[in-house]
Each structure stands twice: as C-alpha cells, then as structure tokens.
C-alpha cells in the first residue's frame, strides 16, 4: 500500500551536524560499499573509469559557502533520504513498491514491484532517489535496515554505515520520535532544523546548524613586550644578575 | 525536467483519443453504419492504446506495468491507468450496444464522456500534484490538458466526418474554431501564471543556512552528470522557450483555425489541419517539461 501509515511512535533517522562535517566523503563511499552488497540490487555504475562516470549513490555531499566577507564559511552538506513523515514519494508510487514502514518510519522500495517509472524521484524535493542504471529500479537510502536490526553484527556496527564510518562524529542515528533519546536531545540543544520545510514533507532527519563564530580578541600580541615584561625569579634571577654584573 | 518523447507522445496522443471518443459517444458522428462504427471505434481505441503503450517505453520494467493499476487510492498515475482501462471497456460495451440496439441511452453516453474526461484529468494530475515542480503545481494545469484533449478530439471529429462523407455543418465548424482558440487561450494564460510565484524554496531553505547570509554552491557532490541532473536538471533556454511558444501557437492554433475558416470541408485540408494542431500540441507538451524546474536543482545552485 502506498497510502501512508499512521505516524509511527518510533521514528528512526539521522541527525547531521553541519558544524563538524569536513566533507571527507567517507560516509558516501561506505554507504555505496555496504549497500552495493546489501538490500536489493547492487548499486551499479556506468562508465566508471571513463570520462563521464555516473551511477546510483544514496548519499551525496554538497559544499556551500554561507555568509559574506570575513564571516563567510564553508559548509559541507551531506544529503540522503530524510525518511519524511509525509513522504510524497510513497503517495505517488503507482505500484505499491514505495512504502513507509509502520513500525519505525523507514521509507523503502520493494524492488520486486518497482516498474522504474521514476515518479517517486520527481516527487522528492531533495533528490534523495536515484534510478539504478542497470537494474531499472529505484534506489534510495534504507537507513541500513539490514545493519541496524542485524543481531549477527557487533553492537557498535548496528548503526547505518555512514554513521559508523564518519571520522568526525558528524552523523548520529537514533529514534527521533522519542523526545528523551540522545538524538532528540541533541536536536533540541543545538536548534536542529528541517530541510525545505515549505515542501510540507515533514522530514524525520534533522540538521544541526554551524555553531556561532567565537569572536577572537584581535589586538596583535607583541612577543618583544612579552620577553621584556618577563622578570626572572629563583635560579634564573641569580643567572640574570650575575651575567649583568659581568658586564 | 527532461522532455521524454514517450511521455510527450503518451499525453498528447491519448488526449486526442480520449477527446475523440468523448465526442463520438456524445453523437457528433453518425455511426449507424456498423462498418463505420467498427473502423472509427477501432481507430479511436488504437490511438488511446498507442498512447498508453508509449508511456510504458520509459519504464525500467515494462513487464510489471500491470502493478501500476493497484494503488489508485493514493497515486494519480495509478488512477490514470485504472480509469483508462475502464474507459476502454466502457467504449467497447457502448459500441456493442450500438450495433445490437442502436443509439445507447443518453445518460450512459454522458457517463462515458465523464469517465473519459476524468481519465484526462488524472493524466494531468500526475504532474499537477507534484509540489516539487512549481510550474506544474497550478489549478490551470488540468484545464490545459482537458482543453487540448477536447480541441484535438473535435478537430479529429471533423476529419472523420469528411472521410466518411458526412456533412459538416457551419455551427460545428465554428464551434471547433472556438474550441481551438480557447484551448490556446487557456495555455497562454497558463504560460503567464504557472510557476510565476515559485515554490518558496531557495538555497536558504534547502540548506537551512539562510541565517548566516547568502548561500552559494561552491562544489557539486560529483564530477559528472548524475540521474538527478539528467532527469530534472533539463531547462530550455529562455530565448528558445519564447520562440517555441510562438511556433506552437502558430502551427497548433493559427494555422488550423485559418484552414477551417477558409478552406474547410476538403478531407485533406481537415486532416492537415488536425496534423498541424497535433504538432503544436507536441511542441507545447515538450515545453511543458523543458521549461519546468524541479526543486532539486536548487541544491546544485540553480536560482529559483
Ligand atoms: S527525502 Fe525524498 S525519498 Fe526520502 S522520504 Fe522524503 S520525499 Fe521520500
Ligand atoms: S520508480 Fe518504482 S518506487 Fe518509484 S514510483 Fe515508480 S514504481 Fe514506485
Ligand atoms: S563521513 Fe562525516 S565528515 Fe565525512 S563527509 Fe560524511 S558526514 Fe561529513
């Protein structure tokens, strides 16, 4: 059924810290690595070693400059499916291949049913869905549904591949439906926000804004003054006065 | 949005078929001769089926297309499929009834015409229901689709009448000219209004970084074009759009209307006029896609 389920109590999703992400692309690569051999068909590439390589990826990292002049800053911006509460991609799907899980809110594609019409990708404001070039079915972030519930993996690996791999801890995974969860508290503390709220998709994933700049004291420090100000004490005072006496 | 030929052909040819079917069941052509009924009926259904089939050409898995009939509760694409199948069945039943018992009761024909109009409406809503393409998300979008289905259908009625050697009355000729004129009239209004207000989305709302000041894209996430840019990043240059609109109006509107006005009645002229009208609709449909901007292009730095 592509009608949306009642909003679930558990809303699994990601919180991405734009203050910390350094744009290293490790999450992008590990996402591809895990998902090319996990849920559904492999994520194929076309012309991978040629002039214009392309292929299906579920996570992409943009880079933006925000602000002007001395206050401008570079913000690396990872983007994947936001597992929207009011997911348009699910509602437009004619086959029932796109669905939102009633138990945890994860949005998935049943690749056995997908006809590859592409309408779901058209309906997603964020560009979170990409057609697989060789399989002709729609691919999207699964929130690593085959890791997070996988009891065969050690506990620390039971998180999405991107979260596990991020070297800077810019990515957090958890239940955003529970106000007491670590991720919900992080969102509350840092003023986490939705992408394109005007599209009324009610994303579950949240983004944390870059922290305000710390204003540095900008009077230049003089090393000479520091050196002259220094009055030695103890042994160094004796050395100092002896040397001075010597002339 | 990338203008895929299969979709352009699908929307315009099935629109023509549904429009013609509606005028036929409403009695615009005398079909008492069973041979005429058969030929015209089969030709009309062939147009509709050709349109529907072409819409499956761009699918990754056309062999599963039947699954698209299952989600009519939520999906306009699915509704379009279901309504099209129902309309084809209703047309076949209508034709059989006609052969056995003569003209079906008007309420039944009226209902079928409504069903045909609903099918075209559903086609238009596939696009009009998308928030992500501000230009399509406009109440006049379905009106444009319905008007062109009606106008091309009526132009086709004239050709059928001429080919069957039936009389084309002056009122019908005038009505067709008015229909073509008003279809393009609505389109001109749509060209002015649709998308003019935008979606409200910008790089500031897309990234949430607006509070820091102006936001600009400094590095795309990949080095060459991906699926998103291929599908949704296509936007025709403004200058060409203006020229193409003028050509569409001229070929699809002015030309057929002038032909009807000056040289009506010759089957060849009527068929040429229909062909010109359809050519104009093809260009209009191409522009419908090519001029449309998808919100995802904002992430790649396009101004909206
Ligand atoms: S981000 Fe896009 S693909 Fe994911 S749930 Fe929302 S609309 Fe659907
Ligand atoms: S591409 Fe597949 S998942 Fe997307 S709308 Fe079409 S059938 Fe549904
Ligand atoms: S791995 Fe972490 S730091 Fe690197 S691009 Fe992804 S989110 Fe940013």
XYZ file of C-alpha atoms and ligand atoms in Angstrom:
575
model
C 0.000 0.000 0.000
C 1.364 3.395 -0.914
C -1.056 5.199 1.340
C 0.985 6.383 4.301
C 0.649 4.512 7.601
C -0.424 6.290 10.781
C 2.600 8.218 12.087
C 4.731 5.696 13.975
C 5.801 6.246 17.590
C 9.341 5.243 16.671
C 10.856 7.490 14.021
C 14.325 6.275 13.139
C 16.518 8.786 11.402
C 19.773 10.681 11.200
C 20.970 13.904 12.735
C 23.729 15.562 10.728
C 25.989 18.142 12.324
C 26.902 20.795 9.775
C 29.309 22.320 12.284
C 31.506 19.245 12.256
C 31.290 17.650 8.806
C 34.555 18.153 6.921
C 33.288 16.829 3.583
C 35.671 13.882 3.530
C 33.125 11.731 1.594
C 33.865 8.690 3.759
C 30.136 8.264 4.503
C 29.388 8.399 0.765
C 31.878 5.657 -0.001
C 30.954 3.427 2.906
C 27.251 3.822 2.031
C 27.961 2.637 -1.506
C 30.173 -0.165 -0.243
C 27.570 -1.523 2.175
C 24.528 -1.053 0.004
C 26.004 -2.443 -3.191
C 26.050 -5.824 -1.489
C 23.125 -5.441 0.895
C 19.421 -4.676 0.458
C 18.202 -5.167 -3.137
C 20.121 -4.965 -6.389
C 23.762 -3.791 -6.401
C 24.320 -0.052 -6.861
C 25.654 -0.027 -10.382
C 27.982 2.449 -12.045
C 28.224 3.309 -15.712
C 31.448 4.169 -17.422
C 33.129 4.059 -14.016
C 36.662 4.594 -15.361
C 35.703 6.686 -18.379
C 35.380 10.375 -18.955
C 31.875 10.847 -17.573
C 31.282 8.259 -14.889
C 27.813 8.030 -13.382
C 25.950 5.664 -11.144
C 23.491 5.244 -8.307
C 24.565 6.627 -4.928
C 22.347 7.018 -1.898
C 24.265 9.723 -0.083
C 25.868 12.789 -1.637
C 27.900 15.560 -0.002
C 27.498 19.083 -1.393
C 29.583 22.088 -0.331
C 28.237 25.585 0.149
C 29.535 28.943 1.168
C 27.259 30.800 3.560
C 27.644 34.442 4.539
C 29.892 37.085 3.016
C 33.301 38.606 3.566
C 35.334 37.619 6.585
C 32.289 35.947 8.095
C 31.713 33.604 5.130
C 32.187 29.963 5.891
C 32.350 26.724 4.008
C 29.666 24.233 4.992
C 29.904 20.642 3.846
C 26.439 19.290 3.366
C 25.682 15.553 3.287
C 22.261 14.680 1.867
C 20.379 11.396 1.755
C 16.735 10.337 2.180
C 15.176 12.152 5.138
C 12.560 9.405 5.729
C 9.818 12.029 5.642
C 6.728 11.672 7.802
C 4.530 12.894 4.940
C 6.545 11.251 2.185
C 5.286 12.347 -1.267
C 7.438 9.651 -2.896
C 5.326 6.976 -1.223
C 1.983 8.515 -2.168
C 2.758 8.938 -5.877
C 4.067 5.408 -6.415
C 1.559 3.585 -8.663
C 2.691 0.062 -7.804
C 2.997 -0.006 -4.031
C 6.753 -0.549 -4.395
C 7.498 2.564 -2.339
C 6.350 2.276 1.237
C 6.884 3.675 4.696
C 7.209 1.147 7.490
C 4.531 1.472 10.149
C 6.843 0.228 12.900
C 9.800 2.618 12.581
C 9.012 5.037 9.765
C 11.789 3.867 7.418
C 10.933 4.567 3.752
C 11.874 1.672 1.464
C 11.436 0.435 -2.104
C 10.321 -3.117 -2.811
C 12.476 -3.718 -5.881
C 10.437 -6.749 -6.958
C 7.447 -4.497 -7.578
C 9.131 -1.329 -8.834
C 8.455 -0.643 -12.528
C 11.103 2.077 -12.697
C 8.688 4.849 -13.668
C 10.716 7.461 -11.806
C 7.710 9.370 -10.497
C 8.845 8.996 -6.877
C 12.149 10.691 -7.743
C 10.173 13.532 -9.336
C 8.118 13.942 -6.184
C 11.086 14.094 -3.789
C 12.128 17.722 -3.285
C 15.593 16.709 -2.082
C 16.835 14.443 -4.854
C 17.143 11.515 -2.488
C 16.204 8.833 -5.027
C 18.258 7.643 -7.965
C 17.343 5.106 -10.620
C 19.754 2.225 -10.869
C 21.193 2.437 -14.389
C 21.475 -1.304 -14.926
C 18.579 -2.717 -12.888
C 15.981 -0.102 -13.855
C 14.624 0.088 -10.314
C 14.587 2.977 -7.862
C 17.328 3.090 -5.240
C 17.329 5.092 -2.037
C 18.772 5.168 1.473
C 17.406 2.255 3.513
C 18.758 3.664 6.772
C 20.792 0.452 6.584
C 17.769 -1.556 7.660
C 19.961 -4.633 7.128
C 22.505 -3.409 9.726
C 20.502 -1.699 12.433
C 18.449 -4.815 13.281
C 21.198 -7.286 12.408
C 21.977 -9.324 15.523
C 24.892 -11.002 13.703
C 26.832 -7.756 13.822
C 28.646 -6.489 16.920
C 26.563 -3.881 18.778
C 28.743 -0.961 17.623
C 28.110 -1.908 13.977
C 24.317 -1.949 14.345
C 24.064 1.628 13.039
C 23.910 2.909 9.449
C 27.181 2.523 7.539
C 27.580 6.300 7.134
C 27.249 6.869 10.880
C 29.697 4.074 11.678
C 32.314 5.382 9.294
C 32.189 9.142 9.884
C 35.641 10.027 11.250
C 34.428 13.262 12.847
C 31.215 12.046 14.502
C 29.156 14.449 12.415
C 26.420 11.830 11.945
C 24.099 10.495 14.619
C 21.463 7.786 14.394
C 18.512 7.199 16.701
C 14.809 7.483 17.441
C 13.607 10.997 16.745
C 10.112 10.020 17.880
C 11.345 9.691 21.472
C 11.931 13.154 22.957
C 14.288 11.648 25.535
C 16.623 9.944 23.038
C 20.187 11.192 22.560
C 19.422 12.388 19.043
C 16.262 14.258 20.114
C 18.153 15.962 22.946
C 20.913 16.923 20.537
C 18.371 18.425 18.149
C 16.737 20.372 20.986
C 20.054 21.626 22.366
C 21.526 22.709 19.041
C 18.382 24.005 17.298
C 18.173 21.223 14.709
C 16.098 22.084 11.619
C 14.232 20.579 8.647
C 15.313 20.983 5.016
C 12.770 22.811 2.806
C 10.007 22.883 5.438
C 7.799 24.703 2.880
C 7.526 21.480 0.862
C 5.455 20.007 3.724
C 7.213 16.651 3.712
C 7.926 16.696 7.472
C 11.410 15.155 7.315
C 12.473 12.898 10.185
C 16.201 13.557 9.625
C 17.414 16.790 11.175
C 20.385 19.061 10.508
C 22.349 20.911 13.193
C 23.476 24.421 12.195
C 27.110 25.532 12.303
C 27.872 26.941 15.769
C 28.187 30.724 16.060
C 31.708 32.009 15.434
C 33.779 32.593 18.554
C 34.921 36.205 18.365
C 38.710 36.319 18.763
C 40.423 39.189 20.646
C 42.061 40.808 17.680
C 44.741 43.056 19.375
C 48.026 41.747 17.996
C 50.270 40.102 20.554
C 53.820 41.511 20.776
C 56.432 38.876 21.529
C 59.056 41.509 22.350
C 56.866 43.079 25.010
C 56.255 39.634 26.431
C 60.000 38.995 26.592
C 60.787 42.360 28.214
C 57.981 42.049 30.716
C 59.250 38.733 31.940
C 61.027 39.150 35.303
C 63.015 36.027 36.110
C 62.883 34.504 39.585
C 64.913 31.958 41.659
C 67.895 30.386 39.871
C 67.256 32.363 36.669
C 67.230 35.591 38.682
C 70.705 34.752 40.014
C 71.940 33.884 36.487
C 70.471 37.075 35.152
C 72.036 39.326 37.803
C 75.440 37.503 37.603
C 75.559 37.971 33.834
C 74.644 41.615 34.195
C 77.453 42.119 36.736
C 79.885 40.501 34.357
C 79.060 43.207 32.007
C 12.553 18.410 -16.444
C 13.803 16.225 -19.271
C 11.182 16.054 -22.044
C 10.965 12.313 -22.781
C 9.409 11.636 -26.180
C 7.477 8.653 -24.873
C 5.724 10.872 -22.315
C 5.057 13.687 -24.795
C 3.552 11.188 -27.229
C 1.596 9.477 -24.457
C -0.055 12.615 -23.103
C -0.894 14.172 -26.464
C -1.986 11.077 -28.431
C -4.004 9.535 -25.602
C -5.524 13.006 -25.055
C -6.526 13.072 -28.728
C -8.001 9.554 -28.454
C -9.976 10.300 -25.279
C -11.229 13.602 -26.714
C -12.355 11.994 -29.964
C -14.014 9.140 -28.035
C -15.956 11.624 -25.906
C -17.314 13.482 -28.959
C -18.163 10.146 -30.618
C -20.237 8.829 -27.708
C -21.937 12.219 -27.494
C -23.166 11.651 -31.050
C -21.069 14.070 -33.110
C -20.591 11.444 -35.846
C -23.363 9.334 -37.338
C -22.268 5.742 -36.672
C -25.417 3.884 -37.733
C -23.442 2.116 -40.438
C -21.818 -0.760 -38.453
C -18.763 -0.663 -40.719
C -18.216 2.987 -39.902
C -18.698 2.281 -36.220
C -16.130 -0.506 -36.351
C -13.477 1.446 -38.277
C -13.871 4.664 -36.277
C -14.153 2.807 -32.981
C -11.068 0.691 -33.577
C -9.066 3.706 -34.795
C -10.014 5.699 -31.686
C -9.132 2.877 -29.351
C -5.871 2.340 -31.240
C -4.902 5.967 -30.591
C -5.580 5.553 -26.879
C -3.746 2.243 -26.663
C -0.773 3.587 -28.654
C -0.538 6.457 -26.188
C -0.756 4.192 -23.177
C 1.804 1.765 -24.614
C 4.273 4.522 -25.353
C 4.064 5.577 -21.705
C 5.493 2.185 -20.779
C 8.552 2.670 -23.029
C 10.441 4.739 -20.487
C 9.849 2.233 -17.691
C 12.718 0.252 -16.226
C 10.428 -2.794 -16.016
C 7.549 -2.561 -18.526
C 6.666 -6.228 -17.913
C 5.449 -5.253 -14.438
C 3.321 -2.349 -15.720
C 0.110 -4.077 -14.574
C 1.177 -3.400 -10.982
C 0.579 0.276 -11.674
C -3.179 -0.426 -11.542
C -3.087 -1.294 -7.848
C -2.504 1.977 -5.960
C -5.443 4.068 -7.161
C -6.210 5.084 -3.565
C -3.165 7.337 -3.349
C -1.447 7.664 -6.743
C -2.663 9.746 -9.715
C -0.530 7.663 -12.057
C -2.326 4.563 -10.870
C -5.730 6.287 -11.143
C -4.892 7.282 -14.703
C -4.182 3.657 -15.585
C -7.330 2.312 -13.929
C -9.555 4.990 -15.491
C -8.028 4.390 -18.930
C -8.765 0.662 -18.722
C -12.322 1.346 -17.511
C -12.813 3.886 -20.309
C -11.661 1.403 -22.966
C -14.019 -1.275 -21.615
C -16.910 1.197 -21.473
C -16.244 2.266 -25.066
C -16.253 -1.343 -26.250
C -19.548 -2.026 -24.441
C -21.006 1.178 -25.880
C -20.044 0.084 -29.414
C -21.513 -3.410 -28.993
C -24.746 -1.948 -27.636
C -24.873 0.450 -30.593
C -24.582 -2.399 -33.096
C -27.253 -4.530 -31.359
C -29.804 -1.976 -30.175
C -28.934 1.360 -31.817
C -28.037 4.571 -30.011
C -27.431 3.889 -26.291
C -29.422 5.946 -23.766
C -28.004 9.433 -23.361
C -27.278 9.026 -19.643
C -24.974 6.099 -20.446
C -23.152 8.020 -23.166
C -22.914 11.026 -20.869
C -21.398 8.899 -18.124
C -18.801 7.523 -20.526
C -17.897 11.053 -21.634
C -17.403 11.979 -17.971
C -15.232 8.900 -17.485
C -13.115 9.920 -20.492
C -12.727 13.451 -19.136
C -11.763 12.063 -15.725
C -9.060 9.964 -17.370
C -7.514 13.031 -18.999
C -7.844 14.860 -15.677
C -5.956 12.032 -13.966
C -3.176 12.260 -16.590
C -2.784 15.957 -15.842
C -2.840 15.405 -12.087
C 0.233 13.134 -12.330
C 2.096 16.392 -12.995
C -0.135 18.976 -11.321
C 0.011 17.160 -7.979
C 3.810 17.495 -7.677
C 4.817 20.245 -5.214
C 8.390 19.903 -6.402
C 7.701 21.462 -9.810
C 6.143 24.847 -9.051
C 5.192 25.462 -12.680
C 3.066 22.315 -12.852
C 1.500 22.714 -9.436
C -1.198 25.081 -10.659
C -5.003 24.714 -10.856
C -4.960 25.576 -14.574
C -2.679 22.659 -15.471
C -5.553 20.120 -15.623
C -7.666 22.664 -17.532
C -4.955 22.888 -20.215
C -4.875 19.111 -20.614
C -8.676 18.865 -20.783
C -8.964 21.721 -23.277
C -6.372 20.234 -25.641
C -7.991 16.790 -25.419
C -11.318 18.407 -26.319
C -9.903 20.570 -29.116
C -7.817 17.848 -30.752
C -10.758 15.430 -30.388
C -13.070 17.877 -32.096
C -10.564 18.506 -34.899
C -10.431 14.727 -35.335
C -14.261 14.593 -35.481
C -14.146 16.951 -38.474
C -11.612 14.710 -40.258
C -13.729 11.628 -39.532
C -16.865 13.332 -40.843
C -15.064 14.366 -44.018
C -13.571 10.914 -44.578
C -16.958 9.230 -44.040
C -18.526 11.739 -46.405
C -20.865 13.161 -43.777
C -21.958 16.780 -43.772
C -20.014 19.255 -41.645
C -22.381 21.980 -40.519
C -21.283 25.586 -40.152
C -22.094 25.595 -36.380
C -19.778 22.614 -35.820
C -17.039 24.318 -37.815
C -17.422 27.462 -35.770
C -17.518 25.519 -32.512
C -14.262 23.782 -33.450
C -12.557 27.084 -34.246
C -13.729 28.461 -30.892
C -12.586 25.313 -29.097
C -9.088 25.515 -30.620
C -8.906 29.234 -29.851
C -9.943 28.801 -26.234
C -7.571 25.851 -25.702
C -4.634 28.026 -26.766
C -6.130 30.933 -24.818
C -6.001 28.919 -21.605
C -2.469 27.827 -22.478
C -1.360 31.443 -22.930
C -2.808 32.305 -19.520
C -1.045 29.257 -18.042
C 2.244 30.372 -19.596
C 1.839 33.698 -17.793
C 0.610 32.435 -14.433
C 2.019 28.989 -13.773
C 5.177 28.974 -11.735
C 5.225 32.751 -11.526
C 5.136 32.673 -7.729
C 7.748 29.912 -7.450
C 7.787 27.157 -4.874
C 9.026 29.256 -1.969
C 12.113 27.055 -1.872
C 15.570 28.567 -2.196
C 19.106 27.596 -1.327
C 18.463 29.256 2.053
C 15.539 26.928 2.882
C 17.142 23.948 1.133
C 20.261 24.122 3.294
C 18.784 25.886 6.324
C 21.855 28.146 6.229
C 19.968 31.316 5.301
C 20.539 32.843 8.749
C 24.267 33.011 8.053
C 23.763 35.211 4.991
C 23.600 34.463 1.281
C 24.295 30.821 0.408
C 26.031 29.672 -2.760
C 27.069 26.294 -4.066
C 30.858 26.005 -4.266
C 31.306 22.340 -5.114
C 28.891 19.767 -6.539
C 28.883 16.346 -4.873
C 30.001 14.544 -8.031
C 32.183 15.307 -11.009
C 29.828 14.451 -13.882
C 26.087 14.453 -14.515
C 24.030 12.050 -12.405
C 20.476 10.708 -12.719
C 19.010 13.696 -10.868
C 20.606 16.229 -13.167
C 19.816 14.185 -16.265
C 16.128 13.775 -15.333
C 15.405 17.025 -13.529
C 18.165 19.425 -14.456
C 16.980 19.992 -18.040
C 15.757 23.543 -18.569
C 15.447 25.052 -22.015
C 16.988 28.484 -22.550
C 14.512 31.342 -22.104
C 15.061 32.751 -25.564
C 14.279 29.426 -27.208
C 11.249 28.945 -24.996
C 9.748 32.204 -26.262
C 10.383 31.241 -29.891
C 8.985 27.754 -29.396
C 5.851 29.131 -27.751
C 5.297 31.337 -30.787
C 5.832 28.403 -33.157
C 3.428 26.213 -31.135
C 0.766 28.927 -31.272
C 1.242 29.475 -34.974
C 1.355 25.822 -36.036
C -1.099 24.453 -33.495
C -3.537 27.367 -33.302
C -3.442 29.966 -36.065
C -2.786 27.545 -38.922
C -5.600 25.030 -38.233
C -8.066 27.799 -37.410
C -7.271 29.603 -40.668
C -7.629 26.338 -42.578
C -11.029 25.661 -41.039
C -12.123 29.200 -41.658
C -11.019 29.468 -45.268
C -10.941 26.014 -46.843
C -12.984 23.705 -44.646
C -14.701 20.553 -45.921
C -11.905 19.067 -48.061
C -10.853 15.889 -46.191
C -7.197 16.514 -46.995
C -7.281 20.060 -45.605
C -9.036 18.885 -42.449
C -6.517 16.107 -41.880
C -3.624 18.513 -42.450
C -5.225 20.951 -40.021
C -5.501 18.181 -37.418
C -1.845 17.260 -38.014
C -0.817 20.896 -37.539
C -2.864 21.138 -34.356
C -1.175 17.996 -33.017
C 2.271 19.310 -33.974
C 1.506 22.438 -31.956
C 0.415 20.304 -29.009
C 3.651 18.266 -29.262
C 5.705 21.469 -29.021
C 3.504 22.733 -26.181
C 3.981 19.423 -24.334
C 7.739 19.479 -24.959
C 7.859 22.947 -23.416
C 5.668 21.784 -20.519
C 8.590 19.588 -19.480
C 11.535 21.548 -20.798
C 10.546 24.790 -19.076
C 9.789 23.142 -15.747
C 12.280 23.478 -12.907
C 12.497 20.885 -10.172
C 13.340 21.885 -6.612
C 16.322 19.519 -6.522
C 18.170 21.808 -8.938
C 18.348 24.316 -6.082
C 20.844 22.033 -4.346
C 23.008 22.250 -7.443
C 22.998 26.016 -7.237
C 20.209 26.999 -9.628
C 18.343 30.150 -8.691
C 14.573 29.691 -8.410
S 13.628 12.518 1.404
Fe 12.640 12.197 -0.572
S 12.776 9.990 -0.897
Fe 13.130 10.324 1.278
S 11.106 10.132 2.238
Fe 11.427 12.314 1.835
S 10.487 12.626 -0.157
Fe 10.771 10.417 0.054
S 10.078 4.155 -9.756
Fe 9.394 2.334 -8.620
S 9.258 3.008 -6.493
Fe 9.323 4.850 -7.765
S 7.182 5.425 -8.141
Fe 7.812 4.134 -9.861
S 7.249 2.055 -9.252
Fe 7.214 3.291 -7.392
S 31.965 10.973 6.809
Fe 31.308 12.534 8.279
S 32.746 14.229 7.964
Fe 32.970 12.888 6.199
S 31.551 13.768 4.672
Fe 30.398 12.190 5.773
S 29.375 13.304 7.446
Fe 30.976 14.639 6.653
